[in-house]
């Protein structure tokens, strides 16, 4: 099984992304974590993208403020990219969400909700993508959904 790449624009995004790491671990999906900035380390982002398809199946890109990281990655690879908006500015992450969601036609970045819930949803979405190819992930997803259902019904 190839891995999921989790790319964050800053080390300060790490606490928000913890739920992403834990959820991927719950599904048994291997991942790598990288800190790369679309604005401050563009050469390293491009280098990462040039070899990403060899090692990864899905990329999760977490960024705050202008949040161009997911879009830059999506422009340089055909892998699915899931953007996680980080609440890093006085706009409470709305700026990040809009930056992720407003991609031009033909270069999509999937967008999840702002913050920790979005980080978790990005991991679940990555698992759903990988479940197409890996039956063991598909079974874990079914169990995960069933456990959520049971928790709601039992109160």
C-alpha angles and dihedrals in degrees: 000000000000119000138250115243116219109197120186128190092221141012087241088071091066098093091052092049096051091094088055092054093047093048093050088050090051089057093045092242116149117227144178125216121216132176110215130150124214088212105033103034104027094146091056091047090053091047090050091050094050092063101026096101091061094060109020140055099189133020123210112198119194120189143151135213109016090002097201093151097094093046094050090049092047089052092055102041138038093221117114111265123204115196122212113197112218121211096233105133142055087268090069094237096306089114090053093048092051092047091054097043098044098074119146119256111279098028105074129186115185110228128211130187123291120276134347096352088051091050090054092045090051089057092048091048090049088051090051090053092048092045088071088069104024118058092194090060090047091055092048089051091052091051091046092053092045091052090051090050092049092049091053095046094047092047 
